[in-house]
Every structure is written in structure tokens, then in C-alpha cells.
PDB file of C-alpha atoms in Angstrom:
ATOM      1  CA  GLN A   1     103.972 124.516  92.186  1.00  0.00           C
ATOM      2  CA  LYS A   2     101.472 122.085  90.718  1.00  0.00           C
ATOM      3  CA  GLU A   3     101.332 121.971  86.943  1.00  0.00           C
ATOM      4  CA  VAL A   4      97.623 122.729  86.925  1.00  0.00           C
ATOM      5  CA  GLU A   5      95.472 124.120  89.694  1.00  0.00           C
ATOM      6  CA  GLN A   6      91.731 123.896  90.091  1.00  0.00           C
ATOM      7  CA  ASN A   7      89.527 124.734  93.051  1.00  0.00           C
ATOM      8  CA  SER A   8      88.061 121.408  94.137  1.00  0.00           C
ATOM      9  CA  GLY A   9      84.765 123.001  95.181  1.00  0.00           C
ATOM     10  CA  PRO A  10      82.017 122.179  95.498  1.00  0.00           C
ATOM     11  CA  LEU A  11      80.815 125.168  93.545  1.00  0.00           C
ATOM     12  CA  SER A  12      77.102 125.593  94.118  1.00  0.00           C
ATOM     13  CA  VAL A  13      74.969 127.676  91.761  1.00  0.00           C
ATOM     14  CA  PRO A  14      71.190 127.994  91.442  1.00  0.00           C
ATOM     15  CA  GLU A  15      69.460 126.605  88.388  1.00  0.00           C
ATOM     16  CA  GLY A  16      69.519 129.123  85.538  1.00  0.00           C
ATOM     17  CA  ALA A  17      72.615 130.955  86.793  1.00  0.00           C
ATOM     18  CA  ILE A  18      76.042 131.159  85.176  1.00  0.00           C
ATOM     19  CA  ALA A  19      78.641 128.747  86.554  1.00  0.00           C
ATOM     20  CA  SER A  20      82.264 129.882  86.235  1.00  0.00           C
ATOM     21  CA  LEU A  21      85.026 127.302  86.523  1.00  0.00           C
ATOM     22  CA  ASN A  22      88.687 128.282  86.508  1.00  0.00           C
ATOM     23  CA  CYS A  23      92.000 126.581  85.940  1.00  0.00           C
ATOM     24  CA  THR A  24      95.569 127.916  86.083  1.00  0.00           C
ATOM     25  CA  TYR A  25      98.623 126.182  84.658  1.00  0.00           C
ATOM     26  CA  SER A  26     102.357 126.589  85.032  1.00  0.00           C
ATOM     27  CA  ASP A  27     103.764 125.558  81.651  1.00  0.00           C
ATOM     28  CA  ARG A  28     103.939 128.687  79.503  1.00  0.00           C
ATOM     29  CA  GLY A  29     104.484 126.563  76.430  1.00  0.00           C
ATOM     30  CA  SER A  30     101.247 124.632  76.825  1.00  0.00           C
ATOM     31  CA  GLN A  31      99.496 124.343  73.523  1.00  0.00           C
ATOM     32  CA  SER A  32      96.025 122.841  73.719  1.00  0.00           C
ATOM     33  CA  PHE A  33      93.465 123.105  76.479  1.00  0.00           C
ATOM     34  CA  PHE A  34      90.521 120.865  77.184  1.00  0.00           C
ATOM     35  CA  TRP A  35      87.540 120.769  79.509  1.00  0.00           C
ATOM     36  CA  TYR A  36      86.162 117.355  80.453  1.00  0.00           C
ATOM     37  CA  ARG A  37      83.005 116.595  82.394  1.00  0.00           C
ATOM     38  CA  GLN A  38      82.852 113.563  84.666  1.00  0.00           C
ATOM     39  CA  TYR A  39      79.658 112.374  86.276  1.00  0.00           C
ATOM     40  CA  SER A  40      80.000 110.417  89.509  1.00  0.00           C
ATOM     41  CA  GLY A  41      81.050 106.843  88.793  1.00  0.00           C
ATOM     42  CA  LYS A  42      81.520 107.516  85.078  1.00  0.00           C
ATOM     43  CA  SER A  43      84.441 108.239  82.797  1.00  0.00           C
ATOM     44  CA  PRO A  44      85.468 111.744  81.645  1.00  0.00           C
ATOM     45  CA  GLU A  45      84.015 113.084  78.417  1.00  0.00           C
ATOM     46  CA  LEU A  46      85.232 116.091  76.437  1.00  0.00           C
ATOM     47  CA  ILE A  47      82.964 119.116  76.329  1.00  0.00           C
ATOM     48  CA  MET A  48      85.258 121.876  75.004  1.00  0.00           C
ATOM     49  CA  PHE A  49      88.732 122.426  73.628  1.00  0.00           C
ATOM     50  CA  ILE A  50      90.519 125.697  72.881  1.00  0.00           C
ATOM     51  CA  TYR A  51      93.878 126.450  71.285  1.00  0.00           C
ATOM     52  CA  SER A  52      93.943 130.236  70.826  1.00  0.00           C
ATOM     53  CA  ASN A  53      93.612 133.178  73.172  1.00  0.00           C
ATOM     54  CA  GLY A  54      90.076 134.480  73.547  1.00  0.00           C
ATOM     55  CA  ASP A  55      86.653 132.930  73.814  1.00  0.00           C
ATOM     56  CA  LYS A  56      85.144 129.901  72.178  1.00  0.00           C
ATOM     57  CA  GLU A  57      81.421 129.258  72.440  1.00  0.00           C
ATOM     58  CA  ASP A  58      79.501 126.025  71.993  1.00  0.00           C
ATOM     59  CA  GLY A  59      75.858 126.169  72.992  1.00  0.00           C
ATOM     60  CA  ARG A  60      75.630 127.003  76.688  1.00  0.00           C
ATOM     61  CA  PHE A  61      79.372 126.532  77.157  1.00  0.00           C
ATOM     62  CA  THR A  62      82.111 129.149  76.660  1.00  0.00           C
ATOM     63  CA  ALA A  63      85.793 128.404  77.109  1.00  0.00           C
ATOM     64  CA  GLN A  64      88.132 131.337  77.711  1.00  0.00           C
ATOM     65  CA  LEU A  65      91.903 131.169  77.320  1.00  0.00           C
ATOM     66  CA  ASN A  66      94.471 133.738  78.437  1.00  0.00           C
ATOM     67  CA  LYS A  67      97.965 132.451  77.754  1.00  0.00           C
ATOM     68  CA  ALA A  68      99.685 135.554  79.135  1.00  0.00           C
ATOM     69  CA  SER A  69      98.013 135.053  82.517  1.00  0.00           C
ATOM     70  CA  GLN A  70      98.132 131.255  82.194  1.00  0.00           C
ATOM     71  CA  TYR A  71      94.508 130.549  82.910  1.00  0.00           C
ATOM     72  CA  VAL A  72      91.629 128.896  81.182  1.00  0.00           C
ATOM     73  CA  SER A  73      88.025 129.082  82.292  1.00  0.00           C
ATOM     74  CA  LEU A  74      84.699 127.487  81.460  1.00  0.00           C
ATOM     75  CA  LEU A  75      81.402 129.337  81.685  1.00  0.00           C
ATOM     76  CA  ILE A  76      78.145 127.421  81.737  1.00  0.00           C
ATOM     77  CA  ARG A  77      75.122 129.600  81.042  1.00  0.00           C
ATOM     78  CA  ASP A  78      71.604 128.713  82.168  1.00  0.00           C
ATOM     79  CA  SER A  79      72.980 126.008  84.450  1.00  0.00           C
ATOM     80  CA  GLN A  80      70.824 122.898  84.751  1.00  0.00           C
ATOM     81  CA  PRO A  81      70.771 120.207  87.453  1.00  0.00           C
ATOM     82  CA  SER A  82      72.078 117.827  84.769  1.00  0.00           C
ATOM     83  CA  ASP A  83      75.264 119.942  84.669  1.00  0.00           C
ATOM     84  CA  SER A  84      76.091 118.778  88.202  1.00  0.00           C
ATOM     85  CA  ALA A  85      79.371 116.905  87.765  1.00  0.00           C
ATOM     86  CA  THR A  86      83.116 117.274  88.221  1.00  0.00           C
ATOM     87  CA  TYR A  87      84.834 119.365  85.561  1.00  0.00           C
ATOM     88  CA  LEU A  88      88.446 118.580  84.708  1.00  0.00           C
ATOM     89  CA  CYS A  89      90.702 120.946  82.848  1.00  0.00           C
ATOM     90  CA  ALA A  90      93.598 119.510  80.889  1.00  0.00           C
ATOM     91  CA  PHE A  91      96.411 120.689  78.651  1.00  0.00           C
ATOM     92  CA  THR A  92      99.112 119.307  76.440  1.00  0.00           C
ATOM     93  CA  TYR A  93     102.783 119.985  77.040  1.00  0.00           C
ATOM     94  CA  SER A  94     104.882 121.926  74.611  1.00  0.00           C
ATOM     95  CA  GLY A  95     107.724 119.437  74.917  1.00  0.00           C
ATOM     96  CA  GLY A  96     108.786 116.750  72.517  1.00  0.00           C
ATOM     97  CA  TYR A  97     105.759 114.625  73.341  1.00  0.00           C
ATOM     98  CA  GLN A  98     102.187 115.720  73.801  1.00  0.00           C
ATOM     99  CA  LYS A  99     100.901 113.895  76.815  1.00  0.00           C
ATOM    100  CA  VAL A 100      97.887 115.450  78.453  1.00  0.00           C
ATOM    101  CA  THR A 101      98.015 116.703  82.041  1.00  0.00           C
ATOM    102  CA  PHE A 102      94.768 116.821  83.991  1.00  0.00           C
ATOM    103  CA  GLY A 103      93.729 118.982  86.896  1.00  0.00           C
ATOM    104  CA  THR A 104      92.077 117.417  89.918  1.00  0.00           C
ATOM    105  CA  GLY A 105      88.685 118.803  88.958  1.00  0.00           C
ATOM    106  CA  THR A 106      86.046 121.160  90.318  1.00  0.00           C
ATOM    107  CA  LYS A 107      82.792 119.687  91.565  1.00  0.00           C
ATOM    108  CA  LEU A 108      79.779 121.678  90.380  1.00  0.00           C
ATOM    109  CA  GLN A 109      76.386 121.434  92.058  1.00  0.00           C
ATOM    110  CA  VAL A 110      73.402 123.081  90.367  1.00  0.00           C
ATOM    111  CA  ILE A 111      70.621 123.602  92.888  1.00  0.00           C
ATOM    112  CA  PRO A 112      67.052 123.338  91.496  1.00  0.00           C
TER     113      PRO A 112
ATOM    114  CA  ASN B   1      81.175 101.581  67.135  1.00  0.00           C
ATOM    115  CA  ALA B   2      81.913 100.540  70.698  1.00  0.00           C
ATOM    116  CA  GLY B   3      84.540 103.264  71.233  1.00  0.00           C
ATOM    117  CA  VAL B   4      86.903 102.263  74.039  1.00  0.00           C
ATOM    118  CA  THR B   5      86.149  99.073  75.933  1.00  0.00           C
ATOM    119  CA  GLN B   6      87.768  97.823  79.118  1.00  0.00           C
ATOM    120  CA  THR B   7      87.643  94.530  80.953  1.00  0.00           C
ATOM    121  CA  PRO B   8      86.993  93.710  83.686  1.00  0.00           C
ATOM    122  CA  LYS B   9      84.700  96.375  85.162  1.00  0.00           C
ATOM    123  CA  PHE B  10      85.406  95.327  88.746  1.00  0.00           C
ATOM    124  CA  GLN B  11      88.162  93.264  90.322  1.00  0.00           C
ATOM    125  CA  VAL B  12      89.226  92.345  93.833  1.00  0.00           C
ATOM    126  CA  LEU B  13      92.749  91.031  94.346  1.00  0.00           C
ATOM    127  CA  LYS B  14      94.780  89.908  97.294  1.00  0.00           C
ATOM    128  CA  THR B  15      98.179  91.468  97.902  1.00  0.00           C
ATOM    129  CA  GLY B  16     100.773  89.807  95.695  1.00  0.00           C
ATOM    130  CA  GLN B  17      98.364  88.530  93.060  1.00  0.00           C
ATOM    131  CA  SER B  18      98.789  89.538  89.430  1.00  0.00           C
ATOM    132  CA  MET B  19      96.293  90.556  86.806  1.00  0.00           C
ATOM    133  CA  THR B  20      96.005  92.174  83.395  1.00  0.00           C
ATOM    134  CA  LEU B  21      93.559  94.921  82.506  1.00  0.00           C
ATOM    135  CA  GLN B  22      92.475  94.822  78.899  1.00  0.00           C
ATOM    136  CA  CYS B  23      91.642  97.804  76.686  1.00  0.00           C
ATOM    137  CA  ALA B  24      90.563  97.983  73.062  1.00  0.00           C
ATOM    138  CA  GLN B  25      89.471 100.801  70.770  1.00  0.00           C
ATOM    139  CA  ASP B  26      87.790 100.719  67.387  1.00  0.00           C
ATOM    140  CA  MET B  27      88.349 104.359  66.361  1.00  0.00           C
ATOM    141  CA  ASN B  28      91.641 103.738  64.537  1.00  0.00           C
ATOM    142  CA  HIS B  29      93.487 105.991  66.984  1.00  0.00           C
ATOM    143  CA  ASN B  30      97.261 105.885  67.072  1.00  0.00           C
ATOM    144  CA  SER B  31      97.678 106.831  70.730  1.00  0.00           C
ATOM    145  CA  MET B  32      96.488 104.982  73.815  1.00  0.00           C
ATOM    146  CA  TYR B  33      96.849 105.732  77.506  1.00  0.00           C
ATOM    147  CA  TRP B  34      96.386 104.211  80.945  1.00  0.00           C
ATOM    148  CA  TYR B  35      95.388 106.420  83.880  1.00  0.00           C
ATOM    149  CA  ARG B  36      94.537 105.847  87.476  1.00  0.00           C
ATOM    150  CA  GLN B  37      92.127 108.075  89.364  1.00  0.00           C
ATOM    151  CA  ASP B  38      92.186 108.415  93.122  1.00  0.00           C
ATOM    152  CA  PRO B  39      90.091 110.773  95.276  1.00  0.00           C
ATOM    153  CA  GLY B  40      91.637 114.244  95.346  1.00  0.00           C
ATOM    154  CA  MET B  41      94.446 113.229  92.974  1.00  0.00           C
ATOM    155  CA  GLY B  42      92.821 113.648  89.605  1.00  0.00           C
ATOM    156  CA  LEU B  43      93.828 111.531  86.646  1.00  0.00           C
ATOM    157  CA  ARG B  44      97.444 110.386  86.726  1.00  0.00           C
ATOM    158  CA  LEU B  45      99.104 108.918  83.671  1.00  0.00           C
ATOM    159  CA  ILE B  46     100.638 105.485  84.205  1.00  0.00           C
ATOM    160  CA  TYR B  47     101.857 104.608  80.707  1.00  0.00           C
ATOM    161  CA  TYR B  48     101.092 105.719  77.200  1.00  0.00           C
ATOM    162  CA  SER B  49     101.666 104.485  73.687  1.00  0.00           C
ATOM    163  CA  ALA B  50     102.073 107.216  71.099  1.00  0.00           C
ATOM    164  CA  SER B  51     101.801 104.722  68.268  1.00  0.00           C
ATOM    165  CA  GLU B  52     101.757 101.002  67.646  1.00  0.00           C
ATOM    166  CA  GLY B  53     105.044  99.483  68.724  1.00  0.00           C
ATOM    167  CA  THR B  54     106.008 102.173  71.246  1.00  0.00           C
ATOM    168  CA  THR B  55     105.301 102.602  74.948  1.00  0.00           C
ATOM    169  CA  ASP B  56     106.533 105.175  77.448  1.00  0.00           C
ATOM    170  CA  LYS B  57     106.297 105.796  81.147  1.00  0.00           C
ATOM    171  CA  GLY B  58     103.964 108.399  82.503  1.00  0.00           C
ATOM    172  CA  GLU B  59     103.794 110.004  85.899  1.00  0.00           C
ATOM    173  CA  VAL B  60     103.265 106.880  88.069  1.00  0.00           C
ATOM    174  CA  PRO B  61     104.642 103.773  86.266  1.00  0.00           C
ATOM    175  CA  ASN B  62     106.086 101.865  89.221  1.00  0.00           C
ATOM    176  CA  GLY B  63     104.433  98.496  89.761  1.00  0.00           C
ATOM    177  CA  TYR B  64     102.920  98.363  86.271  1.00  0.00           C
ATOM    178  CA  ASN B  65     103.815  97.072  82.841  1.00  0.00           C
ATOM    179  CA  VAL B  66     102.070  97.572  79.518  1.00  0.00           C
ATOM    180  CA  SER B  67     101.842  95.913  76.148  1.00  0.00           C
ATOM    181  CA  ARG B  68     100.643  97.521  72.931  1.00  0.00           C
ATOM    182  CA  LEU B  69      99.481  94.327  71.322  1.00  0.00           C
ATOM    183  CA  ASN B  70      98.404  95.974  68.066  1.00  0.00           C
ATOM    184  CA  LYS B  71      96.850  99.257  67.024  1.00  0.00           C
ATOM    185  CA  ARG B  72      93.561  98.394  68.739  1.00  0.00           C
ATOM    186  CA  GLU B  73      94.709  96.883  72.027  1.00  0.00           C
ATOM    187  CA  PHE B  74      96.709  98.191  74.980  1.00  0.00           C
ATOM    188  CA  SER B  75      96.943  96.127  78.164  1.00  0.00           C
ATOM    189  CA  LEU B  76      98.088  97.023  81.674  1.00  0.00           C
ATOM    190  CA  ARG B  77      99.605  94.393  83.951  1.00  0.00           C
ATOM    191  CA  LEU B  78     100.046  94.417  87.697  1.00  0.00           C
ATOM    192  CA  GLU B  79     102.703  91.811  88.485  1.00  0.00           C
ATOM    193  CA  SER B  80     102.364  91.842  92.278  1.00  0.00           C
ATOM    194  CA  ALA B  81      99.398  93.877  93.418  1.00  0.00           C
ATOM    195  CA  ALA B  82      99.687  96.135  96.464  1.00  0.00           C
ATOM    196  CA  PRO B  83      96.956  97.919  98.459  1.00  0.00           C
ATOM    197  CA  SER B  84      98.343 101.236  97.135  1.00  0.00           C
ATOM    198  CA  GLN B  85      97.175 100.158  93.682  1.00  0.00           C
ATOM    199  CA  THR B  86      93.546 100.230  94.765  1.00  0.00           C
ATOM    200  CA  SER B  87      92.068 102.727  92.336  1.00  0.00           C
ATOM    201  CA  VAL B  88      89.883 103.290  89.318  1.00  0.00           C
ATOM    202  CA  TYR B  89      91.777 102.632  86.092  1.00  0.00           C
ATOM    203  CA  PHE B  90      90.839 104.316  82.836  1.00  0.00           C
ATOM    204  CA  CYS B  91      92.082 103.529  79.377  1.00  0.00           C
ATOM    205  CA  ALA B  92      91.877 106.254  76.734  1.00  0.00           C
ATOM    206  CA  SER B  93      92.719 106.690  73.093  1.00  0.00           C
ATOM    207  CA  SER B  94      93.238 109.669  70.814  1.00  0.00           C
ATOM    208  CA  THR B  95      94.808 110.991  67.720  1.00  0.00           C
ATOM    209  CA  TRP B  96      98.096 112.437  68.920  1.00  0.00           C
ATOM    210  CA  GLY B  97      97.682 115.490  71.121  1.00  0.00           C
ATOM    211  CA  ASN B  98      93.969 115.743  70.612  1.00  0.00           C
ATOM    212  CA  GLU B  99      90.746 114.841  72.372  1.00  0.00           C
ATOM    213  CA  GLN B 100      90.971 111.675  74.416  1.00  0.00           C
ATOM    214  CA  PHE B 101      88.139 109.157  74.492  1.00  0.00           C
ATOM    215  CA  PHE B 102      87.861 107.192  77.699  1.00  0.00           C
ATOM    216  CA  GLY B 103      86.708 103.693  78.451  1.00  0.00           C
ATOM    217  CA  PRO B 104      84.206 102.984  81.259  1.00  0.00           C
ATOM    218  CA  GLY B 105      86.916 102.200  83.809  1.00  0.00           C
ATOM    219  CA  THR B 106      87.977  99.274  85.981  1.00  0.00           C
ATOM    220  CA  ARG B 107      87.420  99.509  89.720  1.00  0.00           C
ATOM    221  CA  LEU B 108      90.228  97.580  91.388  1.00  0.00           C
ATOM    222  CA  THR B 109      90.477  96.774  95.080  1.00  0.00           C
ATOM    223  CA  VAL B 110      93.619  95.177  96.500  1.00  0.00           C
ATOM    224  CA  LEU B 111      93.172  93.655  99.934  1.00  0.00           C
TER     225      LEU B 111
END
């Protein structure tokens, strides 16, 4: 089993709709969870992080964490064409060192 | 602040040649990382340095060496490049366990 699983997509949503991106992970002791956005040909940039179960909102973005079910999701409300990118989820291990493990990313396409 | 800088941006090597990728950060972060990104494989950790003076292997260290020159600089060396090392290389820095800031990347082709 891969440490982190993401649907590679592409996920296509119309402009103004809600985009829902999901990520599952295998390490029950994982502590911190991150969502990065990566535009084509560019480097990843952090858009959200979440440490506790529940929802965390930041503008049009909401991260949801369920440690019991081992999934984390990202909702993007009022999707815009500028949101079209690859979204990477990531988490830190609970072991003696806190390296970050990245998923392979979900490609989001927002159709005008 | 420049954030994380990487040089060069592009490089073409022949099999067997060596090169060093340079990375520097001006955010006073303790931790620095080297990743490679290949299509469909996501970001894979090559080496990391939790703090100045320490380095550790990541997921795919074979064929690479690193040097944490000081708190600001972390270099990645390919001693004898192979076509399998064709990739995009990202350097990142962070406070330990927290948000990582990435450099612009180096696009390396090994012929």
C-alpha cells in the first residue's frame, strides 16, 4: 500500500462550482497535513495546513481532516480558472524524524 | 528576501559527467531538502538536512551526495550522471516539520 494516495485526475469542474480533492494516507501516527498547489512548470506552494480533526477554512479553501478514517480533503469554493493546477497533499511522519511525504497530486481543471 | 534560490535553472549533461546543484535560502530555516519530481511519481525526497551539520538519506539517495555548507546553503552533487537522473530537482527549506518553501527548480537532462 502506498503511503499516500491521490486520484491523479484530471478533475474537471465548471467555473463557480465546488472542487473536492481527496487524499488518503496509511500512517495512523501522521501528525501534520498540508495541501500544496503546483502550477505547470512551477514549484509547489503551500495553500493550507491542518493538524486537528475537523475543518479549517481560509477564504475559498477548506481543509478537512479525519484521522480515524485516515483521509484529508480540500474543498475549493467558487472555483476559478486560475485554480487550475495540480494539488499535492503531504503529511509528516510520527517517527523520530519529521520528513514530509508527498502524494502524486491531483490535476484540477476549472472550465470557464 | 529572495526565499529559496537554485542554480542552474536548466542543465544538459552527458552520461558519466558530474555536476553540483546549488541551493540557498535566506529565511533562517534550520531544515533543507532536495527532491526530484518525475511525471506520475510525485515529489521524492533525495536527501535532507534537519539542521546545520547533519544530513540524512531520503527515499531515493543512490547516485547523489549532499553538502550542508552552512545554515543557508545545501548542495546536491551527481558524481556520474545517468539518464535515469533526468528529472526536475527542487530544493526546499523549512522550520522543522512545518511548511516547506520551494525553490524554482532545476530541469536536468542526462543524455
